[in-house]
CSV table of C-alpha atoms in Angstrom, one decimal:
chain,number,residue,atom,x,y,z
A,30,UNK,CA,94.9,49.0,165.7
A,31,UNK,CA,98.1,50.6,165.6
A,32,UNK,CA,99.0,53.1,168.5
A,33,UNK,CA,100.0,56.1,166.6
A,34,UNK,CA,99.2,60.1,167.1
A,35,UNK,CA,97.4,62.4,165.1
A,36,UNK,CA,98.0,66.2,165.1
A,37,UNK,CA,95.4,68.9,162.9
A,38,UNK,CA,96.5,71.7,161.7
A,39,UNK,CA,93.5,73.6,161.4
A,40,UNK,CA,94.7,76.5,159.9
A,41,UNK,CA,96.1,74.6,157.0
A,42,UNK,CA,93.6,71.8,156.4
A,43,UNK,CA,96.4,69.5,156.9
A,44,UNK,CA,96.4,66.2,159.3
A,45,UNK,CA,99.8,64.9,160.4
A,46,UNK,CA,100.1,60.8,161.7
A,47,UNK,CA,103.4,60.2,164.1
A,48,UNK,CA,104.1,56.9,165.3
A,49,UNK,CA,106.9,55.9,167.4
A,50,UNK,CA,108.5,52.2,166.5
A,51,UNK,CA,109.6,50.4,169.6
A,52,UNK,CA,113.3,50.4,167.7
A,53,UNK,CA,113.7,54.6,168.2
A,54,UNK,CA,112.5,54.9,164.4
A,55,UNK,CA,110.0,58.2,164.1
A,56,UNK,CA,107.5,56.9,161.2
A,57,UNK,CA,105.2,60.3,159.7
A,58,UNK,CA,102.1,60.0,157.2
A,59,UNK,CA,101.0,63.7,155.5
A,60,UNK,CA,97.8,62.3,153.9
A,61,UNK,CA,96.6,64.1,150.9
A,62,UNK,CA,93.2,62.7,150.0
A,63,UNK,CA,92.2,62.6,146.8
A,64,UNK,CA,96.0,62.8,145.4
A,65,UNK,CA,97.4,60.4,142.6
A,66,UNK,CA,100.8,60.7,143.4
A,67,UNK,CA,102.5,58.8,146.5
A,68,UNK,CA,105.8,59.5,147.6
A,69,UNK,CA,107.8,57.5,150.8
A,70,UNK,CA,111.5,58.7,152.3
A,71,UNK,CA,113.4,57.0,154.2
A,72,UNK,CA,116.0,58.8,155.6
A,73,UNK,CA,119.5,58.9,158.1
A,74,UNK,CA,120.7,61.8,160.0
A,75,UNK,CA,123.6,61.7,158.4
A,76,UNK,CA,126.0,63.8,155.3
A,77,UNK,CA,129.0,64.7,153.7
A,78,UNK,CA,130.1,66.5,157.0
A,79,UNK,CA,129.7,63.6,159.6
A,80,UNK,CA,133.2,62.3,159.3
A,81,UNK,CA,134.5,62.5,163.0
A,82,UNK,CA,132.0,60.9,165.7
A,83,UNK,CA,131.9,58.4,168.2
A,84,UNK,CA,130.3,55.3,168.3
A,85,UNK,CA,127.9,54.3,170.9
A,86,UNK,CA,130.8,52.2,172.3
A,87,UNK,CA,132.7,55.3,172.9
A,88,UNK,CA,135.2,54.6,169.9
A,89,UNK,CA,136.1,58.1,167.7
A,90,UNK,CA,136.0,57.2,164.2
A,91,UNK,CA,137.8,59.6,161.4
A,92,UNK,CA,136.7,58.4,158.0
A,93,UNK,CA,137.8,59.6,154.4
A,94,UNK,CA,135.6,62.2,152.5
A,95,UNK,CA,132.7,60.9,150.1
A,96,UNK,CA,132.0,57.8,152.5
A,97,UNK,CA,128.2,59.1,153.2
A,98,UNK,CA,128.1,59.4,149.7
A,99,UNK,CA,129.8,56.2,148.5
A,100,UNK,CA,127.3,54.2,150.6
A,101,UNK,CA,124.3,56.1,149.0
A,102,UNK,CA,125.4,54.4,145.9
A,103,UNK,CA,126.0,51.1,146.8
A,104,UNK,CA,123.0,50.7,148.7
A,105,UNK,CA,121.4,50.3,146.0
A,106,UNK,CA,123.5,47.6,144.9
A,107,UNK,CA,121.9,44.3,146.2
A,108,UNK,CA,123.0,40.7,145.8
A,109,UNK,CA,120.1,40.1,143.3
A,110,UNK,CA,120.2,43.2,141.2
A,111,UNK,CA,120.2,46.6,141.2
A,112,UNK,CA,116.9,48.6,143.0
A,113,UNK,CA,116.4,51.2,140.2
A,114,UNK,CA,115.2,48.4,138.2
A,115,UNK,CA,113.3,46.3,140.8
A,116,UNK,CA,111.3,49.9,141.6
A,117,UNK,CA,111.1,50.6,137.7
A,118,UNK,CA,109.8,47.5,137.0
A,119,UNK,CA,106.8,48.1,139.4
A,120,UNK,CA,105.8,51.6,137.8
A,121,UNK,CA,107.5,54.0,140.4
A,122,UNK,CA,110.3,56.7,140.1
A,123,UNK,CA,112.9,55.7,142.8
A,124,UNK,CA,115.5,57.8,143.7
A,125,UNK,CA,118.4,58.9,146.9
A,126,UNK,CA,120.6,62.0,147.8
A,127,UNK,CA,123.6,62.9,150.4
A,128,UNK,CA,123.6,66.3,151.5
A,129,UNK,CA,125.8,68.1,153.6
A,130,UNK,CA,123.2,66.2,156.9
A,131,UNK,CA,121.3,64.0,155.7
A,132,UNK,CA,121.6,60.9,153.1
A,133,UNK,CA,117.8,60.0,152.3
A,134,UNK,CA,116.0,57.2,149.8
A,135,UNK,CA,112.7,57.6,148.1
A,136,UNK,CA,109.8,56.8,145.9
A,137,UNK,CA,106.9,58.0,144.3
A,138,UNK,CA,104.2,55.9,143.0
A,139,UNK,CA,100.6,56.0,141.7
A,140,UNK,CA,100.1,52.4,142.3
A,141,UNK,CA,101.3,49.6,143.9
A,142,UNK,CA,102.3,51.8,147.1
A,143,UNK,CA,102.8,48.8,149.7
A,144,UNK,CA,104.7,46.8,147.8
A,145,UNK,CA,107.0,49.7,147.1
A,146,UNK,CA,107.1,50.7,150.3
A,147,UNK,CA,108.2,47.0,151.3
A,148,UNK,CA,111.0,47.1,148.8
A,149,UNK,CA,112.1,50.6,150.0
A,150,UNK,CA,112.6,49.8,154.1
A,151,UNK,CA,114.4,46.5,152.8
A,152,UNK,CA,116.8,47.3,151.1
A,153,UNK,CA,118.1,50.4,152.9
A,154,UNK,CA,118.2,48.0,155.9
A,155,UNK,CA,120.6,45.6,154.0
A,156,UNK,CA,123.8,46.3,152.2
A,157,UNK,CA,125.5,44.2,150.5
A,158,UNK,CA,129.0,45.4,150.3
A,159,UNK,CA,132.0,43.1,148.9
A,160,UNK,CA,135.3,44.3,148.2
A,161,UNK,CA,134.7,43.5,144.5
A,162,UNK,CA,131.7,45.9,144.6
A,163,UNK,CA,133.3,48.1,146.5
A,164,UNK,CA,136.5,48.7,144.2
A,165,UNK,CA,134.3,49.0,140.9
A,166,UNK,CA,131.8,51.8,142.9
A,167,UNK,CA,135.5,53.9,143.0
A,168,UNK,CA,135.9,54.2,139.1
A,169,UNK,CA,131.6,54.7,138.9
A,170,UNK,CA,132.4,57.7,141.9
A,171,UNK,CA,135.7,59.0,140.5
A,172,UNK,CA,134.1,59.9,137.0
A,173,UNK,CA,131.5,62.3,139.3
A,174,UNK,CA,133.9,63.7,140.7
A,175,UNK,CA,135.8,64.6,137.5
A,176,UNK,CA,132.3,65.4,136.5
A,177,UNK,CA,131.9,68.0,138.7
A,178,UNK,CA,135.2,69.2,139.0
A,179,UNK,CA,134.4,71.0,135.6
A,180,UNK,CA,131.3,71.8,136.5
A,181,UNK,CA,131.5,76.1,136.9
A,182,UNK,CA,128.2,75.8,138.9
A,183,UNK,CA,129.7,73.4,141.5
A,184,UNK,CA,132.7,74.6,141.8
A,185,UNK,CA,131.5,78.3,141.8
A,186,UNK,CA,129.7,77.3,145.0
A,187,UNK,CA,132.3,75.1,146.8
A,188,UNK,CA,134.9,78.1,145.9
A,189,UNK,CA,132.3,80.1,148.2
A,190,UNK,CA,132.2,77.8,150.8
A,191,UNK,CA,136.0,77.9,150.8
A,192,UNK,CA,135.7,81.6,151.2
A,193,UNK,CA,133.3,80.8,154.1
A,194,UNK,CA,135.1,78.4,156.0
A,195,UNK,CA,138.2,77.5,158.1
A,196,UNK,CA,137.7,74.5,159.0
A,197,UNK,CA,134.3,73.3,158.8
A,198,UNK,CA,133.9,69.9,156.3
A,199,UNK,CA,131.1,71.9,155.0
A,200,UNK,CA,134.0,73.2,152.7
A,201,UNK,CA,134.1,69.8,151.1
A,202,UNK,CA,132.8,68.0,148.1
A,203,UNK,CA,130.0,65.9,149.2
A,204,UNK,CA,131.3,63.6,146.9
A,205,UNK,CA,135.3,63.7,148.4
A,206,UNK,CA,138.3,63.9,146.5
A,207,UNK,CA,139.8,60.8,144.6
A,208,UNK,CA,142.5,60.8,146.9
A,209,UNK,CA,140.2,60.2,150.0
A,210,UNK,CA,137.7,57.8,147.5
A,211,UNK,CA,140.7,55.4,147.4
A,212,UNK,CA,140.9,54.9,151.0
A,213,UNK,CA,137.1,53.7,151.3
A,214,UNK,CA,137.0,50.2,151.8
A,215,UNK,CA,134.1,47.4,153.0
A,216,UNK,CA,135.0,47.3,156.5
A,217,UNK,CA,135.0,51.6,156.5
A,218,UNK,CA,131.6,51.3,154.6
A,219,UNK,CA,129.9,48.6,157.4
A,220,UNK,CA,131.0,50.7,160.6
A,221,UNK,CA,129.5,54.0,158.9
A,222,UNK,CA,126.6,52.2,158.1
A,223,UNK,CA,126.3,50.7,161.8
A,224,UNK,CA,126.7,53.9,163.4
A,225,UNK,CA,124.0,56.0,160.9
A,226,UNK,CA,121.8,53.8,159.9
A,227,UNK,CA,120.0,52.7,163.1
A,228,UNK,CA,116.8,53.3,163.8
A,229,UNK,CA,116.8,56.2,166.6
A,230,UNK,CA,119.0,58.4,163.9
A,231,UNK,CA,116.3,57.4,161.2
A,232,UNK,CA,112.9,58.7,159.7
A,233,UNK,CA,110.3,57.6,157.3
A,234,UNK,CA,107.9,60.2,155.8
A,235,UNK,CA,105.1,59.2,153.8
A,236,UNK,CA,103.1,61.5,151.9
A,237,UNK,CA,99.7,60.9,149.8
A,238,UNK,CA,96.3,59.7,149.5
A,239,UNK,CA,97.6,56.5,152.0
A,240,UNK,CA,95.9,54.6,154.9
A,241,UNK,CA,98.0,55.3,158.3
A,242,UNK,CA,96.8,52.2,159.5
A,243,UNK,CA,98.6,50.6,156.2
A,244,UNK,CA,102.0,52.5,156.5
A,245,UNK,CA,102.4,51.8,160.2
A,246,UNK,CA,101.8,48.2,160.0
A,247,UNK,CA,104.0,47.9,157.1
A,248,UNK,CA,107.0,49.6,159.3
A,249,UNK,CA,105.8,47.9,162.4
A,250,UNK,CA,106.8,44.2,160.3
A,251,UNK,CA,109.3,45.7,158.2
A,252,UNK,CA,112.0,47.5,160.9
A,253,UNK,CA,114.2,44.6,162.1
A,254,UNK,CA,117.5,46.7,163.0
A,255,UNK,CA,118.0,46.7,166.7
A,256,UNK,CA,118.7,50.2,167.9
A,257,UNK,CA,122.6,50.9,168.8
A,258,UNK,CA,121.7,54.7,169.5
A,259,UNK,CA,122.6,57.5,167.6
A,260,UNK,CA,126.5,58.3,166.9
A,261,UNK,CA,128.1,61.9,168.7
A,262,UNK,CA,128.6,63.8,165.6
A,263,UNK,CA,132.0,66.0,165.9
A,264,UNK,CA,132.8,69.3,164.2
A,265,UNK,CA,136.0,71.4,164.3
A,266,UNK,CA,136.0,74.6,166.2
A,267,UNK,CA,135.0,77.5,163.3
A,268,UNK,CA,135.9,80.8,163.8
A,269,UNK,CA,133.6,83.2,163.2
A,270,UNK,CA,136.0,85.1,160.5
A,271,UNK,CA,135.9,84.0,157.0
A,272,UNK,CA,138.9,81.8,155.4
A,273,UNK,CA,139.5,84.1,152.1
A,274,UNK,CA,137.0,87.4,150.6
A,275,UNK,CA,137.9,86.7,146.8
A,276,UNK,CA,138.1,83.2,145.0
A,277,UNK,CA,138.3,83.1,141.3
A,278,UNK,CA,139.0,80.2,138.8
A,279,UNK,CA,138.6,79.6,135.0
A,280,UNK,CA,136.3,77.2,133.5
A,281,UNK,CA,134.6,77.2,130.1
A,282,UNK,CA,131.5,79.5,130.1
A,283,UNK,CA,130.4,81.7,128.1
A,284,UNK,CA,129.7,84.4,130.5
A,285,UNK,CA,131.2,84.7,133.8
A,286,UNK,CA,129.5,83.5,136.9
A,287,UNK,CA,129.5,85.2,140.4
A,288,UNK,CA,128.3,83.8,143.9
A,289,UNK,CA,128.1,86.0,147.1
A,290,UNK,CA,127.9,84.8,150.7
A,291,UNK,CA,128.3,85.7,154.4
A,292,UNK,CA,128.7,83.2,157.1
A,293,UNK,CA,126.1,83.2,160.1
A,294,UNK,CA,128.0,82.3,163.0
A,295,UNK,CA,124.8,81.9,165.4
A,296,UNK,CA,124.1,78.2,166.0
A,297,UNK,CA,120.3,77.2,166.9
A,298,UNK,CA,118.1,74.4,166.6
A,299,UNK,CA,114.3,73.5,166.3
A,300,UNK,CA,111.5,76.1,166.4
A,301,UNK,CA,114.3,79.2,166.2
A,302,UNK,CA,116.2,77.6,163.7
A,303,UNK,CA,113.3,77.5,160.9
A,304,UNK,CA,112.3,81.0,162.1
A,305,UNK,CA,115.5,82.3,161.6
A,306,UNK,CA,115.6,80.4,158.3
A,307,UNK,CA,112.2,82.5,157.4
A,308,UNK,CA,113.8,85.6,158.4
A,309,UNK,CA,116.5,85.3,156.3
A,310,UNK,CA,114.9,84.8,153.6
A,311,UNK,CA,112.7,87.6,153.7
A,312,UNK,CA,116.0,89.9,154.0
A,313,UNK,CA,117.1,88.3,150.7
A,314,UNK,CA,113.9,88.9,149.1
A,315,UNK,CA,113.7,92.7,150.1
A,316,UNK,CA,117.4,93.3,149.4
A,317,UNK,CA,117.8,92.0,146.5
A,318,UNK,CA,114.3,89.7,145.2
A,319,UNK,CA,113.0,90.3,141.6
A,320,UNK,CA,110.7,92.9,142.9
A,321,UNK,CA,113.7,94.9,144.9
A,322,UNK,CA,115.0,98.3,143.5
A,323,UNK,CA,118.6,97.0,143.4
A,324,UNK,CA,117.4,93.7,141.1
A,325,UNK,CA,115.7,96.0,138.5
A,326,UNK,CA,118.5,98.1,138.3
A,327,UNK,CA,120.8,95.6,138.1
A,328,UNK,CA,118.5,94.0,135.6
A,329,UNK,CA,117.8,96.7,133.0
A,330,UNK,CA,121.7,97.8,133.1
A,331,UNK,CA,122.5,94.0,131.5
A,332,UNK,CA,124.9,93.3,135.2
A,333,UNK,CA,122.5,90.5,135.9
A,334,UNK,CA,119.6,88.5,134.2
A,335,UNK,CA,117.3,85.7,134.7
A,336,UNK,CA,119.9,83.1,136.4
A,337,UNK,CA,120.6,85.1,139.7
A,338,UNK,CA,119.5,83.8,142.4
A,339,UNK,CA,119.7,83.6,146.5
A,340,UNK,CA,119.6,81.0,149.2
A,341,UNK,CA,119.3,80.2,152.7
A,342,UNK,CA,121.8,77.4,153.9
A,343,UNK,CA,121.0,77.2,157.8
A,344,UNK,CA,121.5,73.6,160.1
A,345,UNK,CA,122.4,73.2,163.6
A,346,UNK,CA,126.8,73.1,163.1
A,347,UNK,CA,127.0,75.6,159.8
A,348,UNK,CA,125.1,78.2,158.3
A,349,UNK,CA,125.1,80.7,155.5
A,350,UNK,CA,123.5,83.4,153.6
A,351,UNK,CA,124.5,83.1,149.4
A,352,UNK,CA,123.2,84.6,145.8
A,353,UNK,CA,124.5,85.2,142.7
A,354,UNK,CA,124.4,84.2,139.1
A,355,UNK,CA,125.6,85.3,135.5
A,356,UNK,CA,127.7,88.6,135.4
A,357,UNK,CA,129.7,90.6,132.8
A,358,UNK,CA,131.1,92.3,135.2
A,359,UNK,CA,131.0,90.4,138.7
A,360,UNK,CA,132.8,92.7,140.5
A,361,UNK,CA,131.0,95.9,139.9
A,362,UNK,CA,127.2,94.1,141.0
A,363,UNK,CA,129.5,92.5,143.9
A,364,UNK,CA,130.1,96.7,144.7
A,365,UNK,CA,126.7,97.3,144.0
A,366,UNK,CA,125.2,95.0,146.2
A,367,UNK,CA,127.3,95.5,149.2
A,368,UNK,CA,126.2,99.3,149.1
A,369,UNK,CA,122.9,98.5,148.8
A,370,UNK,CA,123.1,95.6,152.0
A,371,UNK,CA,125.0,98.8,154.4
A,372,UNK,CA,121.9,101.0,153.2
A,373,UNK,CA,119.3,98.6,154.5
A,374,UNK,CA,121.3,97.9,157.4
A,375,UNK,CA,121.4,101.7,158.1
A,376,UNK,CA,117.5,102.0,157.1
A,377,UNK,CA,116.1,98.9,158.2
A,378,UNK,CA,113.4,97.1,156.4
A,379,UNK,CA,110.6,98.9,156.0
A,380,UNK,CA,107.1,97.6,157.3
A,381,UNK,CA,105.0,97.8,154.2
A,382,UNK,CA,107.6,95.8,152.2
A,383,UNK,CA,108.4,93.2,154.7
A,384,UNK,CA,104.5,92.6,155.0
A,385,UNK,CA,104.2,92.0,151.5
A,386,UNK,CA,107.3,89.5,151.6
A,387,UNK,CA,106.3,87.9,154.4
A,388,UNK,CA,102.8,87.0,152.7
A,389,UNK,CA,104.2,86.4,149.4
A,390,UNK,CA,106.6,83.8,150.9
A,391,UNK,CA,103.5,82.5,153.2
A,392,UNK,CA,102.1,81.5,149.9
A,393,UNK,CA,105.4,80.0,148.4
A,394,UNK,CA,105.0,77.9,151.5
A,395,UNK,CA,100.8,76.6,151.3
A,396,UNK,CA,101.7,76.0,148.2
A,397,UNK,CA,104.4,73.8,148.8
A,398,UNK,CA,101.3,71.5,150.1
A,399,UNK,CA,100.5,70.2,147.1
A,400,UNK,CA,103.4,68.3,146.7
A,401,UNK,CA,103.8,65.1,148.6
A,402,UNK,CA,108.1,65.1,146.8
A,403,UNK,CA,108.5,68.4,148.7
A,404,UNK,CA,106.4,67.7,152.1
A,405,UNK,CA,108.5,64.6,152.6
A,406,UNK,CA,111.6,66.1,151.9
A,407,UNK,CA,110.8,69.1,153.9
A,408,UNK,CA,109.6,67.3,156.9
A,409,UNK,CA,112.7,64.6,156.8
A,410,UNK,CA,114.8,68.1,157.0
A,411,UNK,CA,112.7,69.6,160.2
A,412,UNK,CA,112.5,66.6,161.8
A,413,UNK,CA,116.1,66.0,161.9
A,414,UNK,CA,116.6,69.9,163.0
A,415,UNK,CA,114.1,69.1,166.0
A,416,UNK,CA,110.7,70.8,164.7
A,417,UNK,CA,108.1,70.0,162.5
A,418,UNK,CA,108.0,71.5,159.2
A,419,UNK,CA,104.4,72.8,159.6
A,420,UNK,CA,105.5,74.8,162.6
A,421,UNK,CA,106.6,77.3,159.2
A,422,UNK,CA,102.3,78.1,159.6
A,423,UNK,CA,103.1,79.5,163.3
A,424,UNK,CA,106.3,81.8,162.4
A,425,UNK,CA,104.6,83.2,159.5
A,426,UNK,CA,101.3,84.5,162.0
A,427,UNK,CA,104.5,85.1,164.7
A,428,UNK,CA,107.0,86.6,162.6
A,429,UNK,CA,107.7,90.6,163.1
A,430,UNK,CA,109.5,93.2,161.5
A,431,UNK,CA,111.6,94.0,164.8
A,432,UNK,CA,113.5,90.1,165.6
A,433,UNK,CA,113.9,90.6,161.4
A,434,UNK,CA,115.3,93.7,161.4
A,435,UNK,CA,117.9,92.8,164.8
A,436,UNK,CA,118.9,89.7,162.5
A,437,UNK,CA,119.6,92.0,159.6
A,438,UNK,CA,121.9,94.5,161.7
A,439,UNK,CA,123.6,91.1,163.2
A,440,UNK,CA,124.2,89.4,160.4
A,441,UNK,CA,124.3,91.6,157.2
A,442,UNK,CA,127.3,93.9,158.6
A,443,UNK,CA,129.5,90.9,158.3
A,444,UNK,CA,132.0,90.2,155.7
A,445,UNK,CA,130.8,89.4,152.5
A,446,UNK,CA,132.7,87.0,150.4
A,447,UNK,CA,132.7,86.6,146.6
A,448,UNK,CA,133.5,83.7,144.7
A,449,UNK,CA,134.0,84.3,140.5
A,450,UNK,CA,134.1,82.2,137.0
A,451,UNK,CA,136.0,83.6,134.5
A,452,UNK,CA,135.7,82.4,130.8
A,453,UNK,CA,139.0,80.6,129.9
């Protein structure tokens, strides 16, 4: 019998397995009886961002842009073929991402779930890097990047985070520039990989209809990596004002495209992090949510339409509040929305409509339950932001209109940036 923990969450009708590998790896299971679908992450504490930090050795390494990124990719490289086949091949949707934090690899599957598994906390445990591979990845990596660099979406939001930031790397493409692509070589690749990818700065989340007894052995026999503790991350220092107000560009649309942020300067972790997080959001939602005054009006005078959107970006070293969309006239809903933001300020949210939001987004969240994609995802993210990701139950019964309301009159009487598209 494996020695693992389990933790009910009554109020939810959700069980939660933990079990700590003698390596420093944390392994979860979500089980969801009586679901098809099986999905398994594995997962490093570790993005586009991390490119100063010191070893466990005490060496500070300064890497090029894109190298989180770049190893994503060749990961799934291996010496006898590439992984997206091997998982295809066995019926299941494989798949990876680098984020600003955190680089993850996963799965989903109907059948065939241990020998999936298997493949999955094998290969991410062994690159296989040569400079050959290496220097082709640069042309595969260079054409996303040219990719995106015409992309008005992308760069729409990385103009924003320009406006944002000083000096933070948050400012930077995930992917990096060609220029810093070009300096990325094996040896780069390998010490990255030795720093991030150890076990204590690792998680595997498993979500579905799976035995725990089945997903703990199969780590307990699978993670080989001794542990050479996790890497000091480093981050400039970031003042709190913003790097520019106004950013616009041309790009071909059809219609021009706007993006609103403001920079939240107040750096938590854990429990206060995700309530903050939650608090946010509900600000969004009453300021400017599809059932807000300002959004109809805005709506049914043709200044925005179905695209606009807002978002919550908080982690422990950056965080910001953003929301925009299509515009014909960006900078008269940019007016309109700053008015309406100093009017709540002034005002303050009002009880009946943060209730409604609160219990609206409550739902958003139970709902999120049902799928095993999202519950790994989401509990990969919390983990690595010290909490759990079903602590949300908690700050939705804890969550008042007061602590919202102080984080509205802190935050929401900063300056407010705006990034543009313009139609060539």
């Amino acid at each position: 019998m494996m020695n693992y923990k389990t933790i009910t969450y009554e109020r939810l009708g959700e069980t939660l397995y933990e079990y700590d590998h003698p390596s420093g790896l944390k392994a979860f299971l979500v089980r969801k009886p009586g679901y098809n679908k099986k999905t398994a992450l594995f997962a490093t504490d570790y993005g586009s961002i991390d490119n100063v930090f010191k070893k466990s050795d005490g060496q500070v390494m300064r890497v090029p842009d894109g190298i989180a990124h770049f190893l994503e990719h060749k990961l799934f490289e291996q010496e006898d073929g590439n992984m997206l086949d091997k998982f295809s091949r066995m019926g299941s949707s494989p798949n990876a991402f680098t984020s600003f934090n955190q680089t993850a690899y996963y799965f989903t599957c109907t059948d065939l779930f241990e020998e999936n598994f298997r493949m999955l906390l094998d290969y991410v445990q062994n690159p296989w890097l040569t400079d050959e591979n290496v220097e082709k990845e640069k042309g595969i990596i260079g054409q996303e990047i040219r990719m995106y660099e015409d992309s008005p979406d992308w760069r729409l939001f990385f103009n924003l985070l320009d406006c944002l930031y000083v000096n933070h790397p948050v400012k930077v493409d995930i992917a990096g520039t060609l220029d810093s692509i070009a300096q990325i070589n094996k040896e780069l690749l390998y010490e990255c990989y030795n720093a991030f990818y150890t076990p204590s700065n690792m998680v595997v989340v498993v979500s579905g209809d799976v035995d725990p007894e089945l997903v703990f052995t199969t780590v307990d026999s699978m993670i080989k990596s001794k542990d050479r503790g996790k890497p000091e991350k480093r981050y400039p220092e970031e003042p709190e004002e913003v790097n520019l107000t106004y950013k616009e560009q041309k790009l071909r649309v059809s219609m021009p495209l706007f993006n609103m942020g403001i920079k939240d300067p107040v750096r938590v972790s854990g429990y206060e992090l995700l309530k903050r997080r939650t608090a946010l959001g509900i600000i969004l939602a009453a300021i400017m949510g599809r059932s807000s005054e300002l959004f109809n009006r805005l709506y049914y005078d043709g200044l925005i339409n179905d695209s606009f959107r807002f978002e919550v970006s908080a982690d422990q070293s950056y965080g910001f509040v953003n929301w925009g969309g299509q515009s014909s006239d960006p900078e008269r809903v940019a007016g309109e929305i700053r008015r309406e933001i100093e009017a709540t300020v002034e005002k303050g949210l009002d009880q009946e409509v943060f209730d409604r939001i609160r219990k609206s987004h409550e739902g958003v969240f139970v709902r999120t339950l049902n799928s095993p994609d999202v519950i790994a995802r989401e509990m990969m993210d919390c983990y690595f932001n010290k909490t759990s990701y079903f602590e949300l139950s908690r700050i939705f019964e804890e969550l008042d209109l007061a602590y919202t309301n102080q984080i509205l009159r802190s935050l929401f009487t900063k300056t407010t940036v705006l990034s543009v598209i313009h139609p060539i």
